[in-house]
Structures are given as C-alpha cells and as structure tokens.
Amino acid sequence: MTPSTPPFTPQPTLWSTEDMARRAAREIAAGSIVNLGIGLPTQVADYLPEGHAWLHSENGLLGIGPFPYEGDEDPNLINAGKQTITVVPGGATFDSASSFAMIRGGHVDLAILGAMQVSATGDLANWAVPGGKVMGIGGAMDLASGCRHVIAMMQHVTKKQEHKLVRACDYPLTAARVVSLVVTDLGVFAPTGDGFRVVELAPGVTRDYAQARTGAPLS
Amino acid sequence: MTPSTPPFTPQPTLWSTEDMARRAAREIAAGSIVNLGIGLPTQVADYLPEGHAWLHSENGLLGIGPFPYEGDEDPNLINAGKQTITVVPGGATFDSASSFAMIRGGHVDLAILGAMQVSATGDLANWAVPGGKVMGIGGAMDLASGCRHVIAMMQHVTKKQEHKLVRACDYPLTAARVVSLVVTDLGVFAPTGDGFRVVELAPGVTRDYAQARTGAPLS
Amino acid sequence: MTTGRHANKVVASVAEALAPIKDGMTILVGGFGLSGNPEALIRGVIERGVRDLTVVSNNAGNLGKGLALWLRAGIVRKVICSYIGNNEDLHTRRASGEITVEITPQGTLAERMRAAGAGIPAFFTPTGAGTVVENGKETREIDGRRYLLERALPGDVALVRARTADRFGNLRFWRTARNFNPVMATAARLTIVECDQLVDLGAIDPDDVHLSGIHVHRIVHVPEHENAFEYRTVRKRA
Amino acid sequence: MTTGRHANKVVASVAEALAPIKDGMTILVGGFGLSGNPEALIRGVIERGVRDLTVVSNNAGNLGKGLALWLRAGIVRKVICSYIGNNEDLHTRRASGEITVEITPQGTLAERMRAAGAGIPAFFTPTGAGTVVENGKETREIDGRRYLLERALPGDVALVRARTADRFGNLRFWRTARNFNPVMATAARLTIVECDQLVDLGAIDPDDVHLSGIHVHRIVHVPEHENAFEYRTVRKRA
C-alpha cells in the first residue's frame, strides 16, 4: 500500500433505470388504473405481472398490452409516446375528450411520470427547461393534477450534478402539491412539506450520500 | 226569412290538430334534424315523407321510425314521451349527456314544441301554469334555447278564450326570444317584436277574427 | 402490495353489491322513465333498509314502478329530477312536504353529472337563462349571450343498468335504455352495475365498449327484468 | 321547401369536399401524432391554395408528415396544440416567428372543443392551476381547490378521419385512431369526414355508432391511406 492510495471507500451501487422501473412497479396495487408517462415510466410495465393492473393511455385506450409481435404492428394502435402497442382482453378505446375526462375526473388511480424537479411540497416540474426549447405540455398537466396519486421517476441529480429534489422548483411547474413519492437512482423519497422522507435507499447509498445530492432536508 | 234571424255570417273552419300537424310539417326542410316535442308536435311525424328528415329524441336517439308493429314493442326503445318506437336505418343511440350536448350545441336544426303562451318577442312559456301543479321542465328549456329554430304549436286561445299569443308572457318562461313561428288552429303567425305577422290563416278565418283572439297587434 | 378498487368487481348478490350504501347518501339512478332501470338494485336498496336518501333521477319512477318504490317506502328525503309528469307518488309527497323536489332542466341535469365525472367543478350554460332556473345562480354575458353558472352534481353511489358487462365492467347498453346510465356511472364515487349479460374479458371488442370499466366498481348479474312499458304505442300490420 | 344541411353529404372528390374552406379559417384536424390523420383532406387543403389558416391539432404533424405538410407549404399562421416534441417543422417556424404557437394542456384542448360542441361557452378546470397556463385567465377557488376558467374552442371546419361512415355520416373509428376526431367533429360549423369505408344506411347497428351523423356535413370515401408509423416498437416471437 503506497501513501498516495486513499483509504478504501465503498462506492454505492446506484439503481439502473431497470432497477428504478422494478421498484416503481411495486407501488402499483393489483387491480388499479395506472398511466405510465412517456420515456422511463413506460418501462415500469415490464415489471408488472400479466393482468396485474390496467394501463391507461391518454390518447384513448385503457388496457395497454405488450408491444406487438413483429409484423403485427398497427400504426393506428399506439400509446401516448406514439409507440405501436397491443390491447389486452378487456381493453377499451375512447376519444380524447373522454380519456381526459377520466384523468381530470380522478378515475385514474396512479400516474408515474418522468420529472425534472420535485419540490419538498410535492410540486412537479416536468415539461419545460427555463430558456430551453419548448417541447409542449402534452398530457402532463392533466395527468399530474388529475390522477389520484402521482409518482415521479428521475435521476437524482442532473448531469451537471444539480439538485432535482429541491425545496421549491425553479423550473416551470406542471402541477402543485401532487407528488407523493419520488423514485430515483438513489432510492425512494416522499415529499413531507419541508423536505423528503427516505423511504428506501439503493444498495450502499448512505443517508449522507443522498443528503449531499438533495436540495432539501432528508428525514 | 224572419226578422229575428241574424244576418248570415260564415263561420271559419278552424284547423284540426291534424291540419296543424300537416302545416307544421311543411316547415321541415329535407335532410334536417328535428326534435318533435311531446304531445301534439309528435303528430307532425305522420305528415313527413319517409326519409325526409331525421327525428331526434332527447332520451338518446337520432332517427325515430314509426311505431312498432304489434308484438314488436320494446320497452327499452322509446321516445321522450315514453311511447314505444322504432329506429330507421341510419339511426343511432347515445347517452343523455351526448344527446343534450347536441341540443345545447346547436346541432338540432329545429324543435317543434307545444306551448302555453308565446310573446311578440318570441318568448316561449310551455312548462308551468302559475299556481298549477308543477309537472317539471324535462327537456323543454334545453330544446327551446338550444335548437337553431323553434316552432310553437298550440290552440290559439285557452278554453276560457284567454289569449295565448301575447305581448309578454305572464306564465313562467321556458326560454326568451326563441320562437320564430307559431302554428295554431287559426293559422300561422311569426313574432315580430311588437306583434305577430300573419303568415297564413285557416280557411274562413279573417284577420279581424284572428286579431280579436290575439293579445298583440297582427301585421 | 395493496389491492386496488378495480380488482374482483363481480359480486354474487344484489345485497352484496349494495353493502356500501348508507343512510343519507346521494344516489344517482339510471333510467329514463321506466326504461333502462336497474330494477333489482332499486328493490335491493329497500331491502337493505337505508333511509334519508337524496335521489338523482330524471323521473324518479312512474306508475308505482321503478323509483316510485323508494318514494312509497319512505326512504327518500330529496329528489333531484327534471320531470314529475304523472308520477303521482312524487306529487303527493312533494305536496305534503315529506320530500323536497329540486327540478332541473334535463340537459343541465345530465351535464352537471358529466362535469362531476370529468373533473369540471362548474360550467356556464345557456339553458334556463331568463327563467326561474336562474334564481340564486351566477349569470354572465359571454359574447353577447346570457349564461348561468351551473355546478357539478356528484353522487356517493350510482346504480346503473347495462345490457352487457364484462368482468372489468366494460359496458354496453341497449337502444334508449342507455340514457342517463353512462353519465351517472362517471359521476359517482362508487358505481354499481346490474347487467342482463355477464361476459368474459375480451368478449367485447375494444371499439365496441360504450363505457369503460374505469367507471365501474361492482357488478351483479341479473338475467331477468320486468322492463315495464309506459305507453305501448303500435301500428297495425298491413 | 328548402333543403337542410344533412341531405346528400357524400361528395365525389376531396376537392369538392374542401370547397367551403377559405383563407384565414380555423381548422380543427383530427389525429394524435400521425395516427388517425385525415391524410387526403390534409393534402387537398394544400392543393386548394388557401392560406393564413389557424390550425388546431394535438401535434400539428411530425417527421415531415401529416400537418407538417401545411407548415412547409406556408399556409399556417397559427397553431393551437398541446405538444411540439420533435416536430422540427414547427420548432423552426415558431422560432422564426412565421407561425404563432399556442400551447394548451392536452386535456384542456380536448375539453375546450367538447365545450364548443356542447354549447358550453366556458368551464372551470383544475388543469394548469398554479402554472404558467394560468396567465391571463380568470381563476377561482371552489370548495377549497383552485381552478382556471377556460373558453370553448370552436372551429370553422373540422377535418376528420373515420374507419367507417354511412351515408348520413354515422361514424366508427379504429382503435387509437379515434383520438381527437369525434370531439373535433362536434366543435366545428362544418365537419368534413374522410372515411376508409363507406356503407349504406343501416349497415351500422344504432348501438355501434361512435359518433352520430348529426355532427357530419360532408363525406368523402378514401380507401387508401399511408398510416405512417412514428415508433415501430415490437417484440420477438417466442
């Protein structure tokens, strides 16, 4: 051992996106209605037992099935991310006004949505970066404010190591006081109003490690 | 001829309800969407050529056909008057919210409604008699205020010879400024704002005869 | 992992389906006149022995049938409807003061429940402008026309009649028996469906579902119905 | 006797169907991404040579297809949509100022058109409360929750894609190609439908109609469509 060698510090094993999707899937009650947002949340479906929950797609379908077998793709059967999908037995199609009536009316039990920032009060920012290209709102605001529960999924910090779990969002809000749980690569956190409660940490992630990467007190 | 015999005065031939229905039917354009109110207006359908217009029933059907043949009655296929009916080819069923969205949204071209009073400004009173038993509103207010045109059908005066075409309704209103034409047993009259324009008179009905039975100036 | 409210909806009996109904609740009951009535659920509520109900229904029964059974059983405190007509059971109890009756234009009744189901707390409507329906309501002129502000009308429970249900509660209705049933199903916290036919998942094509099972919470299969006539109008065969 | 607007709706060509479209109109165009697009009507509007259009569409095209053709043709003055995403044709013209883009939450976009079709001039909604969507809008607290007042969004013309139409314009849609098509059909003064299949009256059971022909004014039969994919996601066969 040379003097220049630093003392051994075990490195935490951060959750992969697969780990995050698997963990988020555990929050889904059997026989519930769930909307999985575009991107990472869509992967949560891979970790749900067949027939476990009913997946809602805001473009007009309840009962999303797996991707079609090659050759069976139908460009007029897609999810909100415009990916080709299938319908499970018991699925139903409807128009956009009815679909968002379901969302706004509180009939969707849970939305799992990608996020840019989540505040200690549960505010969600996931649709626009200040000064960035405007991509639009899509169904994000309706889902965030309308679904009975909202889980946010995101990397714990930005690529520039900026906090994303914060006291107050400085990105434009999607909806205020809606997020009940945040799943990140560091673990699972619940907004408490003045900080975040640590629900679970990824293997080897210490509370100090997580606190250093969180913009509000952990409890 | 004895002195006591009065000079001969020809008696007018007032229109029967069948005459009124036949006359009202002439106001219906080919290929239009029409809602016929409960009671007398329902009879207007008898004078429409097959396929001439699309009859809307606010309980959830567009495309009312004739009464069913004996033995074919279905208690779950009825019009707004709860009479058993049939559906024409090309008819469609829908729920009450959609049905009234059609009415309120101006998609029904014409409503022909029974009336108690019609004012010179086109106000319609057809749902309640002051001091009388409250029967309810049903679809009357939606139809009167939502349909693109409204024709009222009624006897020209009450059984007590009171005026029903009046300057201003003293019965509770169904909707204000909506009636464009009134078909009575004396003829056809159009509200002008300060009176009624005589469009047509039943055989032998003179203008003086009609004026004596009308509570606003005829023109 | 907990179980959500959309698991195992099919129950074995009307009594089990109605177990959550309590005194004083607001119950939305599908049907237009006697068509499309959830007949067994209506009878079951009386057997359950609850009272002081607020009932939302277009007609609240007729000819002593349908919801007239509730009126006669004395379990109704208030009726919100659009039309009384010749429903003498309601006229009598309104006159005696036993039941409060709130009369609403039929389209406004439907739209208030549609709003409740769609997360819309209030909306402007032209229906009733310039009439007694305005009384006590906010009015506003928009683009030169007069409108009333109407509030959403949610229910604690909806009782719904469907022709066909699958085990998730996807529903199909028959002809004009559809009427208020689907919109009421969307407007209640708990929707209980009485279906003529119960089918397996997948038996109804996704495009043929009239109302998604997202709006349904309990299903009871009732094969036999009276389906009473009000006016049996016919024509002679040629 | 005059002829109403529901007689003889089937026209022989896209050009004839689009004849009433004029410069400066507000056009509602069905589709979600590239699914359920009225492809022939979209191309036809360019051939017709109108301009200064306001377009209401969830995405206003993508990948150079669908309504991106209108953007490239320079006939659009304003877009009301919910999502731009990777629609570079829209990003470019928004950045240059050629096109004004009004972004609305998707559910609010749908509900504003539903309101227009249903005779509701304005409604309160929770979507967007506490966000930039509030800017310039009336807000109100109702039963302890904050809401915005949103206005109806009517169109001069709606361009709609249906799977099946009968000669009165009763429509059926296919899977998620339904999306905004039915609600847009209700919200325009003139609704023009492009259908894959045209059938006789009575070929669709009354209970199987998705949208009544009361909302349809012109029908053109277009058997062939591109039906472009955006993301062709598949799984391998076992």
PDB file of C-alpha atoms in Angstrom, chain D:
ATOM      1  CA  MET D   1     -89.373  23.545 -49.028  1.00  0.00           C
ATOM      2  CA  THR D   2     -85.679  24.224 -48.586  1.00  0.00           C
ATOM      3  CA  THR D   3     -83.014  21.568 -48.210  1.00  0.00           C
ATOM      4  CA  GLY D   4     -81.309  21.138 -44.854  1.00  0.00           C
ATOM      5  CA  ARG D   5     -77.627  20.683 -44.246  1.00  0.00           C
ATOM      6  CA  HIS D   6     -77.955  16.953 -43.664  1.00  0.00           C
ATOM      7  CA  ALA D   7     -79.073  15.959 -47.147  1.00  0.00           C
ATOM      8  CA  ASN D   8     -76.706  14.410 -49.710  1.00  0.00           C
ATOM      9  CA  LYS D   9     -73.482  14.518 -47.728  1.00  0.00           C
ATOM     10  CA  VAL D  10     -71.404  12.135 -49.780  1.00  0.00           C
ATOM     11  CA  VAL D  11     -69.264  14.020 -52.304  1.00  0.00           C
ATOM     12  CA  ALA D  12     -67.242  12.564 -55.151  1.00  0.00           C
ATOM     13  CA  SER D  13     -63.859  14.123 -54.508  1.00  0.00           C
ATOM     14  CA  VAL D  14     -61.589  15.610 -51.908  1.00  0.00           C
ATOM     15  CA  ALA D  15     -61.624  18.893 -53.845  1.00  0.00           C
ATOM     16  CA  GLU D  16     -65.412  19.041 -53.709  1.00  0.00           C
ATOM     17  CA  ALA D  17     -65.394  18.191 -50.017  1.00  0.00           C
ATOM     18  CA  LEU D  18     -62.974  21.039 -49.289  1.00  0.00           C
ATOM     19  CA  ALA D  19     -64.647  23.687 -51.459  1.00  0.00           C
ATOM     20  CA  PRO D  20     -66.010  25.694 -48.485  1.00  0.00           C
ATOM     21  CA  ILE D  21     -62.547  26.195 -46.938  1.00  0.00           C
ATOM     22  CA  LYS D  22     -61.351  29.783 -47.147  1.00  0.00           C
ATOM     23  CA  ASP D  23     -58.298  31.842 -46.201  1.00  0.00           C
ATOM     24  CA  GLY D  24     -58.000  32.675 -42.537  1.00  0.00           C
ATOM     25  CA  MET D  25     -60.272  29.943 -41.253  1.00  0.00           C
ATOM     26  CA  THR D  26     -59.765  27.988 -38.043  1.00  0.00           C
ATOM     27  CA  ILE D  27     -59.422  24.320 -38.967  1.00  0.00           C
ATOM     28  CA  LEU D  28     -59.613  21.502 -36.418  1.00  0.00           C
ATOM     29  CA  VAL D  29     -57.669  18.497 -37.648  1.00  0.00           C
ATOM     30  CA  GLY D  30     -58.113  15.067 -36.092  1.00  0.00           C
ATOM     31  CA  GLY D  31     -55.220  12.789 -35.249  1.00  0.00           C
ATOM     32  CA  PHE D  32     -52.755  12.070 -32.471  1.00  0.00           C
ATOM     33  CA  GLY D  33     -49.268  12.208 -33.894  1.00  0.00           C
ATOM     34  CA  LEU D  34     -49.617  10.550 -37.283  1.00  0.00           C
ATOM     35  CA  SER D  35     -52.382   8.154 -36.202  1.00  0.00           C
ATOM     36  CA  GLY D  36     -55.929   8.788 -37.283  1.00  0.00           C
ATOM     37  CA  ASN D  37     -54.967  11.588 -39.666  1.00  0.00           C
ATOM     38  CA  PRO D  38     -57.310  12.686 -42.470  1.00  0.00           C
ATOM     39  CA  GLU D  39     -54.450  12.265 -44.919  1.00  0.00           C
ATOM     40  CA  ALA D  40     -56.218  13.032 -48.180  1.00  0.00           C
ATOM     41  CA  LEU D  41     -58.013  16.069 -46.787  1.00  0.00           C
ATOM     42  CA  ILE D  42     -54.703  17.397 -45.439  1.00  0.00           C
ATOM     43  CA  ARG D  43     -53.120  17.113 -48.888  1.00  0.00           C
ATOM     44  CA  GLY D  44     -56.247  18.527 -50.502  1.00  0.00           C
ATOM     45  CA  VAL D  45     -56.149  21.732 -48.473  1.00  0.00           C
ATOM     46  CA  ILE D  46     -52.697  22.492 -49.883  1.00  0.00           C
ATOM     47  CA  GLU D  47     -53.913  21.877 -53.427  1.00  0.00           C
ATOM     48  CA  ARG D  48     -56.859  24.151 -52.770  1.00  0.00           C
ATOM     49  CA  GLY D  49     -54.424  27.015 -52.224  1.00  0.00           C
ATOM     50  CA  VAL D  50     -55.886  28.572 -49.089  1.00  0.00           C
ATOM     51  CA  ARG D  51     -53.607  30.302 -46.555  1.00  0.00           C
ATOM     52  CA  ASP D  52     -53.382  32.120 -43.210  1.00  0.00           C
ATOM     53  CA  LEU D  53     -55.002  29.169 -41.504  1.00  0.00           C
ATOM     54  CA  THR D  54     -55.268  28.708 -37.773  1.00  0.00           C
ATOM     55  CA  VAL D  55     -54.791  25.021 -37.093  1.00  0.00           C
ATOM     56  CA  VAL D  56     -55.944  23.157 -34.015  1.00  0.00           C
ATOM     57  CA  SER D  57     -54.219  19.795 -33.678  1.00  0.00           C
ATOM     58  CA  ASN D  58     -52.590  17.917 -30.845  1.00  0.00           C
ATOM     59  CA  ASN D  59     -49.219  17.747 -32.628  1.00  0.00           C
ATOM     60  CA  ALA D  60     -49.517  19.580 -35.968  1.00  0.00           C
ATOM     61  CA  GLY D  61     -47.665  16.797 -37.761  1.00  0.00           C
ATOM     62  CA  ASN D  62     -44.327  15.098 -37.261  1.00  0.00           C
ATOM     63  CA  LEU D  63     -41.445  13.682 -39.314  1.00  0.00           C
ATOM     64  CA  GLY D  64     -42.434  15.927 -42.209  1.00  0.00           C
ATOM     65  CA  LYS D  65     -45.774  14.140 -42.486  1.00  0.00           C
ATOM     66  CA  GLY D  66     -49.380  14.932 -41.645  1.00  0.00           C
ATOM     67  CA  LEU D  67     -49.863  18.620 -40.890  1.00  0.00           C
ATOM     68  CA  ALA D  68     -46.125  19.209 -41.308  1.00  0.00           C
ATOM     69  CA  LEU D  69     -47.071  19.454 -44.995  1.00  0.00           C
ATOM     70  CA  TRP D  70     -49.119  22.568 -44.215  1.00  0.00           C
ATOM     71  CA  LEU D  71     -46.274  24.064 -42.192  1.00  0.00           C
ATOM     72  CA  ARG D  72     -43.876  23.510 -45.092  1.00  0.00           C
ATOM     73  CA  ALA D  73     -46.394  24.895 -47.577  1.00  0.00           C
ATOM     74  CA  GLY D  74     -46.504  28.136 -45.604  1.00  0.00           C
ATOM     75  CA  ILE D  75     -50.278  28.210 -45.299  1.00  0.00           C
ATOM     76  CA  VAL D  76     -50.459  28.303 -41.487  1.00  0.00           C
ATOM     77  CA  ARG D  77     -50.486  31.482 -39.423  1.00  0.00           C
ATOM     78  CA  LYS D  78     -51.181  29.990 -36.009  1.00  0.00           C
ATOM     79  CA  VAL D  79     -51.095  26.581 -34.368  1.00  0.00           C
ATOM     80  CA  ILE D  80     -53.024  25.654 -31.233  1.00  0.00           C
ATOM     81  CA  CYS D  81     -51.590  22.366 -29.986  1.00  0.00           C
ATOM     82  CA  SER D  82     -50.544  20.534 -26.843  1.00  0.00           C
ATOM     83  CA  TYR D  83     -47.178  19.158 -27.889  1.00  0.00           C
ATOM     84  CA  ILE D  84     -44.394  20.023 -30.336  1.00  0.00           C
ATOM     85  CA  GLY D  85     -41.871  17.351 -29.330  1.00  0.00           C
ATOM     86  CA  ASN D  86     -39.585  16.579 -32.236  1.00  0.00           C
ATOM     87  CA  ASN D  87     -41.775  18.255 -34.853  1.00  0.00           C
ATOM     88  CA  GLU D  88     -38.860  20.257 -36.274  1.00  0.00           C
ATOM     89  CA  ASP D  89     -41.009  21.872 -38.946  1.00  0.00           C
ATOM     90  CA  LEU D  90     -42.995  23.547 -36.193  1.00  0.00           C
ATOM     91  CA  HIS D  91     -39.968  24.394 -34.000  1.00  0.00           C
ATOM     92  CA  THR D  92     -38.288  26.168 -36.929  1.00  0.00           C
ATOM     93  CA  ARG D  93     -41.280  28.270 -37.905  1.00  0.00           C
ATOM     94  CA  ARG D  94     -42.093  29.109 -34.307  1.00  0.00           C
ATOM     95  CA  ALA D  95     -38.513  30.273 -33.775  1.00  0.00           C
ATOM     96  CA  SER D  96     -38.575  32.419 -36.936  1.00  0.00           C
ATOM     97  CA  GLY D  97     -41.874  33.988 -35.962  1.00  0.00           C
ATOM     98  CA  GLU D  98     -43.594  32.752 -39.107  1.00  0.00           C
ATOM     99  CA  ILE D  99     -46.083  30.816 -37.018  1.00  0.00           C
ATOM    100  CA  THR D 100     -47.582  31.676 -33.638  1.00  0.00           C
ATOM    101  CA  VAL D 101     -47.883  28.620 -31.418  1.00  0.00           C
ATOM    102  CA  GLU D 102     -50.354  28.463 -28.561  1.00  0.00           C
ATOM    103  CA  ILE D 103     -49.657  25.513 -26.292  1.00  0.00           C
ATOM    104  CA  THR D 104     -52.528  24.133 -24.220  1.00  0.00           C
ATOM    105  CA  PRO D 105     -52.654  21.116 -21.942  1.00  0.00           C
ATOM    106  CA  GLN D 106     -53.963  18.205 -23.979  1.00  0.00           C
ATOM    107  CA  GLY D 107     -56.995  17.579 -21.798  1.00  0.00           C
ATOM    108  CA  THR D 108     -57.889  21.257 -21.834  1.00  0.00           C
ATOM    109  CA  LEU D 109     -57.553  21.275 -25.620  1.00  0.00           C
ATOM    110  CA  ALA D 110     -59.979  18.339 -25.864  1.00  0.00           C
ATOM    111  CA  GLU D 111     -62.377  19.777 -23.285  1.00  0.00           C
ATOM    112  CA  ARG D 112     -62.441  23.224 -24.910  1.00  0.00           C
ATOM    113  CA  MET D 113     -63.608  21.592 -28.133  1.00  0.00           C
ATOM    114  CA  ARG D 114     -66.030  19.340 -26.290  1.00  0.00           C
ATOM    115  CA  ALA D 115     -67.471  22.514 -24.726  1.00  0.00           C
ATOM    116  CA  ALA D 116     -67.733  24.211 -28.119  1.00  0.00           C
ATOM    117  CA  GLY D 117     -69.650  21.246 -29.470  1.00  0.00           C
ATOM    118  CA  ALA D 118     -71.878  21.025 -26.410  1.00  0.00           C
ATOM    119  CA  GLY D 119     -72.923  24.686 -26.224  1.00  0.00           C
ATOM    120  CA  ILE D 120     -70.848  25.398 -23.120  1.00  0.00           C
ATOM    121  CA  PRO D 121     -69.048  28.740 -23.600  1.00  0.00           C
ATOM    122  CA  ALA D 122     -66.671  28.364 -20.647  1.00  0.00           C
ATOM    123  CA  PHE D 123     -65.831  25.971 -17.813  1.00  0.00           C
ATOM    124  CA  PHE D 124     -63.614  25.752 -14.772  1.00  0.00           C
ATOM    125  CA  THR D 125     -60.778  23.212 -14.764  1.00  0.00           C
ATOM    126  CA  PRO D 126     -58.043  22.273 -12.302  1.00  0.00           C
ATOM    127  CA  THR D 127     -55.516  21.560 -15.057  1.00  0.00           C
ATOM    128  CA  GLY D 128     -52.821  24.209 -15.148  1.00  0.00           C
ATOM    129  CA  ALA D 129     -53.698  25.789 -11.793  1.00  0.00           C
ATOM    130  CA  GLY D 130     -50.538  27.219 -10.236  1.00  0.00           C
ATOM    131  CA  THR D 131     -48.678  27.079 -13.578  1.00  0.00           C
ATOM    132  CA  VAL D 132     -47.978  29.435 -16.488  1.00  0.00           C
ATOM    133  CA  VAL D 133     -51.207  28.181 -18.069  1.00  0.00           C
ATOM    134  CA  GLU D 134     -52.984  30.451 -15.571  1.00  0.00           C
ATOM    135  CA  ASN D 135     -51.516  33.588 -17.173  1.00  0.00           C
ATOM    136  CA  GLY D 136     -54.230  35.966 -18.304  1.00  0.00           C
ATOM    137  CA  LYS D 137     -57.020  33.635 -17.180  1.00  0.00           C
ATOM    138  CA  GLU D 138     -59.672  34.046 -14.530  1.00  0.00           C
ATOM    139  CA  THR D 139     -59.076  31.815 -11.521  1.00  0.00           C
ATOM    140  CA  ARG D 140     -61.420  30.830  -8.755  1.00  0.00           C
ATOM    141  CA  GLU D 141     -61.302  28.726  -5.627  1.00  0.00           C
ATOM    142  CA  ILE D 142     -64.221  26.303  -5.462  1.00  0.00           C
ATOM    143  CA  ASP D 143     -64.634  24.045  -2.418  1.00  0.00           C
ATOM    144  CA  GLY D 144     -61.028  24.728  -1.450  1.00  0.00           C
ATOM    145  CA  ARG D 145     -59.386  23.913  -4.774  1.00  0.00           C
ATOM    146  CA  ARG D 146     -58.001  26.325  -7.348  1.00  0.00           C
ATOM    147  CA  TYR D 147     -59.441  26.326 -10.892  1.00  0.00           C
ATOM    148  CA  LEU D 148     -58.980  28.232 -14.151  1.00  0.00           C
ATOM    149  CA  LEU D 149     -61.751  29.401 -16.409  1.00  0.00           C
ATOM    150  CA  GLU D 150     -61.181  28.044 -19.913  1.00  0.00           C
ATOM    151  CA  ARG D 151     -63.133  29.086 -23.011  1.00  0.00           C
ATOM    152  CA  ALA D 152     -64.751  26.923 -25.662  1.00  0.00           C
ATOM    153  CA  LEU D 153     -62.650  26.422 -28.799  1.00  0.00           C
ATOM    154  CA  PRO D 154     -64.872  26.208 -31.881  1.00  0.00           C
ATOM    155  CA  GLY D 155     -63.649  25.711 -35.429  1.00  0.00           C
ATOM    156  CA  ASP D 156     -64.886  26.900 -38.781  1.00  0.00           C
ATOM    157  CA  VAL D 157     -64.142  23.481 -40.222  1.00  0.00           C
ATOM    158  CA  ALA D 158     -63.133  20.100 -38.809  1.00  0.00           C
ATOM    159  CA  LEU D 159     -61.238  17.553 -40.888  1.00  0.00           C
ATOM    160  CA  VAL D 160     -61.905  14.095 -39.532  1.00  0.00           C
ATOM    161  CA  ARG D 161     -60.694  10.589 -40.319  1.00  0.00           C
ATOM    162  CA  ALA D 162     -63.041   7.683 -39.707  1.00  0.00           C
ATOM    163  CA  ARG D 163     -62.738   3.992 -40.365  1.00  0.00           C
ATOM    164  CA  THR D 164     -66.350   3.595 -41.454  1.00  0.00           C
ATOM    165  CA  ALA D 165     -69.054   6.083 -42.379  1.00  0.00           C
ATOM    166  CA  ASP D 166     -72.589   5.513 -43.541  1.00  0.00           C
ATOM    167  CA  ARG D 167     -74.227   7.936 -45.959  1.00  0.00           C
ATOM    168  CA  PHE D 168     -75.666  10.038 -43.147  1.00  0.00           C
ATOM    169  CA  GLY D 169     -72.212  10.339 -41.573  1.00  0.00           C
ATOM    170  CA  ASN D 170     -72.608   7.981 -38.650  1.00  0.00           C
ATOM    171  CA  LEU D 171     -69.004   7.119 -37.870  1.00  0.00           C
ATOM    172  CA  ARG D 172     -66.915   4.332 -36.429  1.00  0.00           C
ATOM    173  CA  PHE D 173     -63.245   4.723 -35.626  1.00  0.00           C
ATOM    174  CA  TRP D 174     -60.459   2.162 -35.345  1.00  0.00           C
ATOM    175  CA  ARG D 175     -58.530   1.693 -32.101  1.00  0.00           C
ATOM    176  CA  THR D 176     -56.458   4.739 -31.092  1.00  0.00           C
ATOM    177  CA  ALA D 177     -57.088   6.414 -34.442  1.00  0.00           C
ATOM    178  CA  ARG D 178     -60.220   7.731 -32.751  1.00  0.00           C
ATOM    179  CA  ASN D 179     -58.421  10.278 -30.521  1.00  0.00           C
ATOM    180  CA  PHE D 180     -59.455  13.898 -31.280  1.00  0.00           C
ATOM    181  CA  ASN D 181     -61.585  13.043 -34.318  1.00  0.00           C
ATOM    182  CA  PRO D 182     -65.019  12.733 -32.686  1.00  0.00           C
ATOM    183  CA  VAL D 183     -64.706  15.741 -30.409  1.00  0.00           C
ATOM    184  CA  MET D 184     -63.432  17.942 -33.232  1.00  0.00           C
ATOM    185  CA  ALA D 185     -66.363  16.824 -35.368  1.00  0.00           C
ATOM    186  CA  THR D 186     -68.721  18.232 -32.736  1.00  0.00           C
ATOM    187  CA  ALA D 187     -66.878  21.548 -32.421  1.00  0.00           C
ATOM    188  CA  ALA D 188     -66.889  22.892 -35.993  1.00  0.00           C
ATOM    189  CA  ARG D 189     -69.557  24.636 -38.009  1.00  0.00           C
ATOM    190  CA  LEU D 190     -68.669  22.359 -40.944  1.00  0.00           C
ATOM    191  CA  THR D 191     -67.319  18.856 -40.438  1.00  0.00           C
ATOM    192  CA  ILE D 192     -65.726  17.035 -43.356  1.00  0.00           C
ATOM    193  CA  VAL D 193     -65.051  13.325 -42.980  1.00  0.00           C
ATOM    194  CA  GLU D 194     -62.582  11.144 -44.861  1.00  0.00           C
ATOM    195  CA  CYS D 195     -63.570   7.505 -44.415  1.00  0.00           C
ATOM    196  CA  ASP D 196     -61.769   4.280 -45.274  1.00  0.00           C
ATOM    197  CA  GLN D 197     -65.098   2.538 -45.825  1.00  0.00           C
ATOM    198  CA  LEU D 198     -68.437   3.953 -46.938  1.00  0.00           C
ATOM    199  CA  VAL D 199     -71.517   1.877 -46.148  1.00  0.00           C
ATOM    200  CA  ASP D 200     -75.272   2.147 -46.635  1.00  0.00           C
ATOM    201  CA  LEU D 201     -77.702   3.397 -44.051  1.00  0.00           C
ATOM    202  CA  GLY D 202     -78.455   0.614 -41.612  1.00  0.00           C
ATOM    203  CA  ALA D 203     -75.130  -1.174 -42.079  1.00  0.00           C
ATOM    204  CA  ILE D 204     -74.024   0.070 -38.661  1.00  0.00           C
ATOM    205  CA  ASP D 205     -76.235  -1.034 -35.782  1.00  0.00           C
ATOM    206  CA  PRO D 206     -77.650   2.031 -33.939  1.00  0.00           C
ATOM    207  CA  ASP D 207     -75.832   0.953 -30.759  1.00  0.00           C
ATOM    208  CA  ASP D 208     -72.499   0.628 -32.600  1.00  0.00           C
ATOM    209  CA  VAL D 209     -72.251   4.192 -33.888  1.00  0.00           C
ATOM    210  CA  HIS D 210     -69.326   6.032 -32.262  1.00  0.00           C
ATOM    211  CA  LEU D 211     -70.369   9.470 -33.464  1.00  0.00           C
ATOM    212  CA  SER D 212     -73.782  10.397 -34.841  1.00  0.00           C
ATOM    213  CA  GLY D 213     -74.031  11.884 -38.309  1.00  0.00           C
ATOM    214  CA  ILE D 214     -75.616  14.947 -36.725  1.00  0.00           C
ATOM    215  CA  HIS D 215     -72.029  16.157 -36.391  1.00  0.00           C
ATOM    216  CA  VAL D 216     -71.032  15.422 -40.005  1.00  0.00           C
ATOM    217  CA  HIS D 217     -71.700  17.557 -43.076  1.00  0.00           C
ATOM    218  CA  ARG D 218     -69.558  16.214 -45.923  1.00  0.00           C
ATOM    219  CA  ILE D 219     -68.190  12.733 -46.517  1.00  0.00           C
ATOM    220  CA  VAL D 220     -65.532  11.619 -48.961  1.00  0.00           C
ATOM    221  CA  HIS D 221     -64.555   7.988 -49.396  1.00  0.00           C
ATOM    222  CA  VAL D 222     -60.776   7.490 -49.478  1.00  0.00           C
ATOM    223  CA  PRO D 223     -59.914   3.771 -49.484  1.00  0.00           C
ATOM    224  CA  GLU D 224     -56.111   4.075 -49.418  1.00  0.00           C
ATOM    225  CA  HIS D 225     -54.033   5.618 -46.636  1.00  0.00           C
ATOM    226  CA  GLU D 226     -50.364   5.705 -45.752  1.00  0.00           C
ATOM    227  CA  ASN D 227     -50.971   5.322 -41.974  1.00  0.00           C
ATOM    228  CA  ALA D 228     -47.390   6.236 -41.126  1.00  0.00           C
ATOM    229  CA  PHE D 229     -45.579   4.814 -38.127  1.00  0.00           C
ATOM    230  CA  GLU D 230     -43.722   7.046 -35.685  1.00  0.00           C
ATOM    231  CA  TYR D 231     -42.134   4.442 -33.412  1.00  0.00           C
ATOM    232  CA  ARG D 232     -42.459   0.883 -34.608  1.00  0.00           C
ATOM    233  CA  THR D 233     -41.905  -0.999 -31.348  1.00  0.00           C
ATOM    234  CA  VAL D 234     -42.177  -4.785 -31.444  1.00  0.00           C
ATOM    235  CA  ARG D 235     -41.326  -7.935 -29.512  1.00  0.00           C
ATOM    236  CA  LYS D 236     -39.755 -11.040 -30.965  1.00  0.00           C
ATOM    237  CA  ARG D 237     -41.913 -14.088 -31.469  1.00  0.00           C
ATOM    238  CA  ALA D 238     -41.062 -16.778 -28.908  1.00  0.00           C
TER     239      ALA D 238
END
